Amino acid sequence: MSYNLKVTIDKSSGFCFGVVYAIDMAEDILDNEEYLYCLGDIVHNDEEVERLKVKGLRIIDHEKLQQLHNEKVLIRAHGEAPSTYELALTNNLTLIDASCPVVLKLQNRIKNTHDDGEKILIFGKHGHAEVIGLQGQTDGEALVFMDIAELDNVELPNKFTLYSQTTKSVDKFYQIKEELISRGYEVKANDTICRQVSNRYDELEKFVSDFDKIVFVSGKKSSNGKVLYDVCKKYNDNSYFISNVEELDYTWFQTNDKIGICGATSTPMWLMEQVKAQLESF
């Protein structure tokens, strides 16, 4: 039996410019050298990481970094805390810095705010690479929270500056700002959310409403993947989250369905093409 599925990939899905920049940089080096160290997963997508590992990318953590000397190490788009750059000087490491310009700008703003003696709150995911880098600009003093409920029993200063991880929801950021103001705090809010990510919400809303079913392709570790999938689900209830072709289930579909494929800012286009080919073979 053939399902005769009509499959379309969302043209605005796929890597954001920060990820493209980091991967291009890694591939340029690996074209000429046998290997390259990368601090943390270059992108929150296991399939893309595996592809680059085959080319010679070696993923290391901060513990391993401390033992490295006289090597090249790629800093991925998420950015790093100042301590990483200090360690590089000590261990004679050459850092290939592919930090996203949007993240670097945010790091600088947070550092300046901290240097001015202001208290800082960061709306972001605990333990996320970007957030660790941001908190590092404040010597670990900034308070990170993922949800406003986390602040219910916390004694906050009367006045503070609110920042956000670059891939968070704009709507949620402003809801949090208004809620904190209504609780009587003096809040200076800095909307530092990446518009290349936030614009996808509106694009996805339009895209997903045109299809019978939506297949959203993303790594499970991707923060914006979770947010963008929620957008799909909100505007098309028949949305399915997968990380690779093996997770596709033909029982989700019916004959002649119109299927839309979309993904996170960390989802490679080649992976969405693979999913399309598999769906068309059903």
PDB file of C-alpha atoms in Angstrom, residues 29-218:
ATOM      1  CA  ILE A  29      39.880  23.494   9.702  1.00  0.00           C
ATOM      2  CA  LEU A  30      39.078  19.783   9.348  1.00  0.00           C
ATOM      3  CA  ASP A  31      39.611  20.022   5.576  1.00  0.00           C
ATOM      4  CA  ASN A  32      43.268  20.761   6.341  1.00  0.00           C
ATOM      5  CA  GLU A  33      43.886  19.115   9.693  1.00  0.00           C
ATOM      6  CA  GLU A  34      43.387  15.626  11.067  1.00  0.00           C
ATOM      7  CA  TYR A  35      41.334  16.655  14.096  1.00  0.00           C
ATOM      8  CA  LEU A  36      39.905  19.605  16.006  1.00  0.00           C
ATOM      9  CA  TYR A  37      38.762  19.776  19.608  1.00  0.00           C
ATOM     10  CA  CYS A  38      35.386  21.338  20.312  1.00  0.00           C
ATOM     11  CA  LEU A  39      34.273  22.385  23.784  1.00  0.00           C
ATOM     12  CA  GLY A  40      30.836  20.767  24.162  1.00  0.00           C
ATOM     13  CA  ASP A  41      28.545  19.591  21.358  1.00  0.00           C
ATOM     14  CA  ILE A  42      29.011  21.976  18.437  1.00  0.00           C
ATOM     15  CA  VAL A  43      25.235  21.933  17.989  1.00  0.00           C
ATOM     16  CA  HIS A  44      22.403  20.305  19.976  1.00  0.00           C
ATOM     17  CA  ASN A  45      21.795  17.703  17.308  1.00  0.00           C
ATOM     18  CA  ASP A  46      23.304  14.227  17.700  1.00  0.00           C
ATOM     19  CA  GLU A  47      23.101  13.390  13.990  1.00  0.00           C
ATOM     20  CA  GLU A  48      25.070  16.480  12.944  1.00  0.00           C
ATOM     21  CA  VAL A  49      27.603  15.959  15.752  1.00  0.00           C
ATOM     22  CA  GLU A  50      28.195  12.377  14.543  1.00  0.00           C
ATOM     23  CA  ARG A  51      28.703  13.597  10.963  1.00  0.00           C
ATOM     24  CA  LEU A  52      31.410  16.002  12.125  1.00  0.00           C
ATOM     25  CA  LYS A  53      33.033  13.460  14.442  1.00  0.00           C
ATOM     26  CA  VAL A  54      33.650  11.279  11.393  1.00  0.00           C
ATOM     27  CA  LYS A  55      35.539  14.242   9.867  1.00  0.00           C
ATOM     28  CA  GLY A  56      37.737  14.505  12.972  1.00  0.00           C
ATOM     29  CA  LEU A  57      35.839  16.715  15.428  1.00  0.00           C
ATOM     30  CA  ARG A  58      36.635  15.694  19.009  1.00  0.00           C
ATOM     31  CA  ILE A  59      34.038  16.782  21.567  1.00  0.00           C
ATOM     32  CA  ILE A  60      35.473  17.518  25.023  1.00  0.00           C
ATOM     33  CA  ASP A  61      34.113  18.888  28.300  1.00  0.00           C
ATOM     34  CA  HIS A  62      35.623  21.499  30.642  1.00  0.00           C
ATOM     35  CA  GLU A  63      37.365  18.821  32.708  1.00  0.00           C
ATOM     36  CA  LYS A  64      39.179  17.487  29.656  1.00  0.00           C
ATOM     37  CA  LEU A  65      39.986  21.059  28.572  1.00  0.00           C
ATOM     38  CA  GLN A  66      42.016  21.575  31.749  1.00  0.00           C
ATOM     39  CA  GLN A  67      44.282  18.680  30.766  1.00  0.00           C
ATOM     40  CA  LEU A  68      44.870  19.947  27.202  1.00  0.00           C
ATOM     41  CA  HIS A  69      48.004  21.903  26.279  1.00  0.00           C
ATOM     42  CA  ASN A  70      49.233  23.404  22.989  1.00  0.00           C
ATOM     43  CA  GLU A  71      46.093  22.457  21.027  1.00  0.00           C
ATOM     44  CA  LYS A  72      43.390  24.193  18.987  1.00  0.00           C
ATOM     45  CA  VAL A  73      39.925  24.280  20.535  1.00  0.00           C
ATOM     46  CA  LEU A  74      36.711  25.489  18.929  1.00  0.00           C
ATOM     47  CA  ILE A  75      34.333  27.598  21.020  1.00  0.00           C
ATOM     48  CA  ARG A  76      30.836  26.892  19.694  1.00  0.00           C
ATOM     49  CA  ALA A  77      28.040  29.394  19.040  1.00  0.00           C
ATOM     50  CA  HIS A  78      26.763  29.262  22.655  1.00  0.00           C
ATOM     51  CA  GLY A  79      29.813  31.183  23.882  1.00  0.00           C
ATOM     52  CA  GLU A  80      31.945  30.664  26.990  1.00  0.00           C
ATOM     53  CA  ALA A  81      32.609  32.213  30.381  1.00  0.00           C
ATOM     54  CA  PRO A  82      35.767  34.348  30.950  1.00  0.00           C
ATOM     55  CA  SER A  83      37.379  31.474  32.917  1.00  0.00           C
ATOM     56  CA  THR A  84      37.663  29.443  29.677  1.00  0.00           C
ATOM     57  CA  TYR A  85      39.705  32.197  28.011  1.00  0.00           C
ATOM     58  CA  GLU A  86      41.925  32.489  31.103  1.00  0.00           C
ATOM     59  CA  LEU A  87      42.570  28.733  31.047  1.00  0.00           C
ATOM     60  CA  ALA A  88      43.468  28.920  27.342  1.00  0.00           C
ATOM     61  CA  LEU A  89      46.233  31.436  28.146  1.00  0.00           C
ATOM     62  CA  THR A  90      47.567  29.242  30.956  1.00  0.00           C
ATOM     63  CA  ASN A  91      47.558  26.040  28.865  1.00  0.00           C
ATOM     64  CA  ASN A  92      48.731  27.671  25.625  1.00  0.00           C
ATOM     65  CA  LEU A  93      45.519  26.727  23.813  1.00  0.00           C
ATOM     66  CA  THR A  94      44.532  28.392  20.551  1.00  0.00           C
ATOM     67  CA  LEU A  95      40.827  29.179  20.743  1.00  0.00           C
ATOM     68  CA  ILE A  96      38.905  29.195  17.468  1.00  0.00           C
ATOM     69  CA  ASP A  97      36.073  31.413  18.641  1.00  0.00           C
ATOM     70  CA  ALA A  98      32.792  30.732  16.852  1.00  0.00           C
ATOM     71  CA  SER A  99      30.653  32.379  19.549  1.00  0.00           C
ATOM     72  CA  CYS A 100      27.468  33.732  17.969  1.00  0.00           C
ATOM     73  CA  PRO A 101      27.631  37.551  17.586  1.00  0.00           C
ATOM     74  CA  VAL A 102      24.192  37.833  19.255  1.00  0.00           C
ATOM     75  CA  VAL A 103      25.489  35.894  22.284  1.00  0.00           C
ATOM     76  CA  LEU A 104      28.723  37.938  22.434  1.00  0.00           C
ATOM     77  CA  LYS A 105      26.737  41.183  22.428  1.00  0.00           C
ATOM     78  CA  LEU A 106      24.583  39.864  25.282  1.00  0.00           C
ATOM     79  CA  GLN A 107      27.666  38.751  27.258  1.00  0.00           C
ATOM     80  CA  ASN A 108      29.111  42.263  26.955  1.00  0.00           C
ATOM     81  CA  ARG A 109      25.876  43.891  28.089  1.00  0.00           C
ATOM     82  CA  ILE A 110      25.633  41.600  31.115  1.00  0.00           C
ATOM     83  CA  LYS A 111      29.282  42.223  32.007  1.00  0.00           C
ATOM     84  CA  ASN A 112      28.785  46.006  31.816  1.00  0.00           C
ATOM     85  CA  THR A 113      25.647  45.795  33.966  1.00  0.00           C
ATOM     86  CA  HIS A 114      27.496  43.676  36.524  1.00  0.00           C
ATOM     87  CA  ASP A 115      30.492  46.044  36.503  1.00  0.00           C
ATOM     88  CA  ASP A 116      28.053  48.895  37.233  1.00  0.00           C
ATOM     89  CA  GLY A 117      27.058  47.065  40.412  1.00  0.00           C
ATOM     90  CA  GLU A 118      23.503  46.204  39.344  1.00  0.00           C
ATOM     91  CA  LYS A 119      21.775  42.988  40.439  1.00  0.00           C
ATOM     92  CA  ILE A 120      21.006  40.678  37.501  1.00  0.00           C
ATOM     93  CA  LEU A 121      18.326  38.057  36.830  1.00  0.00           C
ATOM     94  CA  ILE A 122      18.640  35.794  33.772  1.00  0.00           C
ATOM     95  CA  PHE A 123      15.604  34.027  32.318  1.00  0.00           C
ATOM     96  CA  GLY A 124      17.199  30.863  30.957  1.00  0.00           C
ATOM     97  CA  LYS A 125      17.698  27.129  31.247  1.00  0.00           C
ATOM     98  CA  HIS A 126      19.786  25.936  34.201  1.00  0.00           C
ATOM     99  CA  GLY A 127      23.036  24.350  33.064  1.00  0.00           C
ATOM    100  CA  HIS A 128      22.632  25.408  29.415  1.00  0.00           C
ATOM    101  CA  ALA A 129      25.972  26.241  27.781  1.00  0.00           C
ATOM    102  CA  GLU A 130      24.913  29.754  26.800  1.00  0.00           C
ATOM    103  CA  VAL A 131      23.544  30.477  30.284  1.00  0.00           C
ATOM    104  CA  ILE A 132      26.766  29.262  31.968  1.00  0.00           C
ATOM    105  CA  GLY A 133      28.683  31.684  29.732  1.00  0.00           C
ATOM    106  CA  LEU A 134      26.316  34.529  30.639  1.00  0.00           C
ATOM    107  CA  GLN A 135      26.481  33.823  34.362  1.00  0.00           C
ATOM    108  CA  GLY A 136      30.259  33.729  34.063  1.00  0.00           C
ATOM    109  CA  GLN A 137      30.202  37.430  33.110  1.00  0.00           C
ATOM    110  CA  THR A 138      28.901  38.152  36.620  1.00  0.00           C
ATOM    111  CA  ASP A 139      31.358  35.924  38.549  1.00  0.00           C
ATOM    112  CA  GLY A 140      28.420  33.549  39.069  1.00  0.00           C
ATOM    113  CA  GLU A 141      26.383  36.177  40.932  1.00  0.00           C
ATOM    114  CA  ALA A 142      23.444  36.482  38.499  1.00  0.00           C
ATOM    115  CA  LEU A 143      20.321  34.586  39.486  1.00  0.00           C
ATOM    116  CA  VAL A 144      19.165  32.170  36.772  1.00  0.00           C
ATOM    117  CA  PHE A 145      15.550  30.984  36.645  1.00  0.00           C
ATOM    118  CA  MET A 146      13.579  28.951  34.099  1.00  0.00           C
ATOM    119  CA  ASP A 147      10.129  29.786  35.380  1.00  0.00           C
ATOM    120  CA  ILE A 148       8.659  32.612  37.445  1.00  0.00           C
ATOM    121  CA  ALA A 149       7.482  30.075  40.062  1.00  0.00           C
ATOM    122  CA  GLU A 150      11.149  29.543  40.974  1.00  0.00           C
ATOM    123  CA  LEU A 151      11.225  33.122  42.277  1.00  0.00           C
ATOM    124  CA  ASP A 152       8.199  32.751  44.589  1.00  0.00           C
ATOM    125  CA  ASN A 153      10.212  32.033  47.740  1.00  0.00           C
ATOM    126  CA  VAL A 154      13.371  33.896  46.786  1.00  0.00           C
ATOM    127  CA  GLU A 155      14.273  37.165  48.431  1.00  0.00           C
ATOM    128  CA  LEU A 156      14.970  39.477  45.495  1.00  0.00           C
ATOM    129  CA  PRO A 157      16.443  42.985  45.648  1.00  0.00           C
ATOM    130  CA  ASN A 158      13.890  45.781  45.113  1.00  0.00           C
ATOM    131  CA  LYS A 159      15.620  46.802  41.896  1.00  0.00           C
ATOM    132  CA  PHE A 160      17.338  44.620  39.292  1.00  0.00           C
ATOM    133  CA  THR A 161      18.066  44.160  35.591  1.00  0.00           C
ATOM    134  CA  LEU A 162      16.367  41.313  33.733  1.00  0.00           C
ATOM    135  CA  TYR A 163      18.078  39.551  30.837  1.00  0.00           C
ATOM    136  CA  SER A 164      17.155  36.464  28.783  1.00  0.00           C
ATOM    137  CA  GLN A 165      18.911  33.576  27.108  1.00  0.00           C
ATOM    138  CA  THR A 166      18.840  34.385  23.375  1.00  0.00           C
ATOM    139  CA  THR A 167      16.571  31.462  22.397  1.00  0.00           C
ATOM    140  CA  LYS A 168      13.746  32.003  24.892  1.00  0.00           C
ATOM    141  CA  SER A 169      10.160  32.953  24.016  1.00  0.00           C
ATOM    142  CA  VAL A 170       9.674  36.721  23.601  1.00  0.00           C
ATOM    143  CA  ASP A 171       6.076  36.500  24.875  1.00  0.00           C
ATOM    144  CA  LYS A 172       7.139  34.643  28.004  1.00  0.00           C
ATOM    145  CA  PHE A 173       9.951  37.146  28.651  1.00  0.00           C
ATOM    146  CA  TYR A 174       7.491  40.059  28.622  1.00  0.00           C
ATOM    147  CA  GLN A 175       4.970  38.139  30.745  1.00  0.00           C
ATOM    148  CA  ILE A 176       7.710  37.584  33.342  1.00  0.00           C
ATOM    149  CA  LYS A 177       8.693  41.261  33.204  1.00  0.00           C
ATOM    150  CA  GLU A 178       5.076  42.400  33.797  1.00  0.00           C
ATOM    151  CA  GLU A 179       4.563  39.872  36.584  1.00  0.00           C
ATOM    152  CA  LEU A 180       7.717  41.041  38.406  1.00  0.00           C
ATOM    153  CA  ILE A 181       6.663  44.689  38.060  1.00  0.00           C
ATOM    154  CA  SER A 182       3.202  43.812  39.401  1.00  0.00           C
ATOM    155  CA  ARG A 183       4.921  42.237  42.428  1.00  0.00           C
ATOM    156  CA  GLY A 184       6.369  45.658  43.185  1.00  0.00           C
ATOM    157  CA  TYR A 185       9.929  45.290  41.861  1.00  0.00           C
ATOM    158  CA  GLU A 186      11.713  47.937  39.848  1.00  0.00           C
ATOM    159  CA  VAL A 187      12.692  46.002  36.727  1.00  0.00           C
ATOM    160  CA  LYS A 188      15.004  47.188  33.977  1.00  0.00           C
ATOM    161  CA  ALA A 189      14.295  44.666  31.204  1.00  0.00           C
ATOM    162  CA  ASN A 190      16.719  43.975  28.364  1.00  0.00           C
ATOM    163  CA  ASP A 191      15.094  42.008  25.559  1.00  0.00           C
ATOM    164  CA  THR A 192      18.127  40.191  24.160  1.00  0.00           C
ATOM    165  CA  ILE A 193      16.254  37.387  22.414  1.00  0.00           C
ATOM    166  CA  CYS A 194      17.581  36.490  18.965  1.00  0.00           C
ATOM    167  CA  ARG A 195      15.109  37.673  16.356  1.00  0.00           C
ATOM    168  CA  GLN A 196      16.195  34.955  13.935  1.00  0.00           C
ATOM    169  CA  VAL A 197      14.792  32.488  16.469  1.00  0.00           C
ATOM    170  CA  SER A 198      11.770  34.515  17.603  1.00  0.00           C
ATOM    171  CA  ASN A 199      10.688  35.313  14.010  1.00  0.00           C
ATOM    172  CA  ARG A 200      10.341  31.585  13.489  1.00  0.00           C
ATOM    173  CA  TYR A 201       7.366  31.508  15.838  1.00  0.00           C
ATOM    174  CA  ASP A 202       5.296  33.623  13.452  1.00  0.00           C
ATOM    175  CA  GLU A 203       6.657  31.805  10.385  1.00  0.00           C
ATOM    176  CA  LEU A 204       5.857  28.410  11.926  1.00  0.00           C
ATOM    177  CA  GLU A 205       2.377  29.488  12.945  1.00  0.00           C
ATOM    178  CA  LYS A 206       1.616  30.257   9.276  1.00  0.00           C
ATOM    179  CA  PHE A 207       3.451  27.183   7.936  1.00  0.00           C
ATOM    180  CA  VAL A 208       1.905  24.473  10.137  1.00  0.00           C
ATOM    181  CA  SER A 209      -1.711  25.509   9.576  1.00  0.00           C
ATOM    182  CA  ASP A 210      -1.463  24.481   5.889  1.00  0.00           C
ATOM    183  CA  PHE A 211      -0.886  20.761   6.548  1.00  0.00           C
ATOM    184  CA  ASP A 212      -2.735  17.658   7.745  1.00  0.00           C
ATOM    185  CA  LYS A 213       0.284  16.539   9.802  1.00  0.00           C
ATOM    186  CA  ILE A 214       3.531  18.157  10.936  1.00  0.00           C
ATOM    187  CA  VAL A 215       6.820  16.329  11.533  1.00  0.00           C
ATOM    188  CA  PHE A 216       9.125  18.449  13.692  1.00  0.00           C
ATOM    189  CA  VAL A 217      12.766  17.336  13.552  1.00  0.00           C
ATOM    190  CA  SER A 218      15.083  18.312  16.408  1.00  0.00           C
TER     191      SER A 218
END
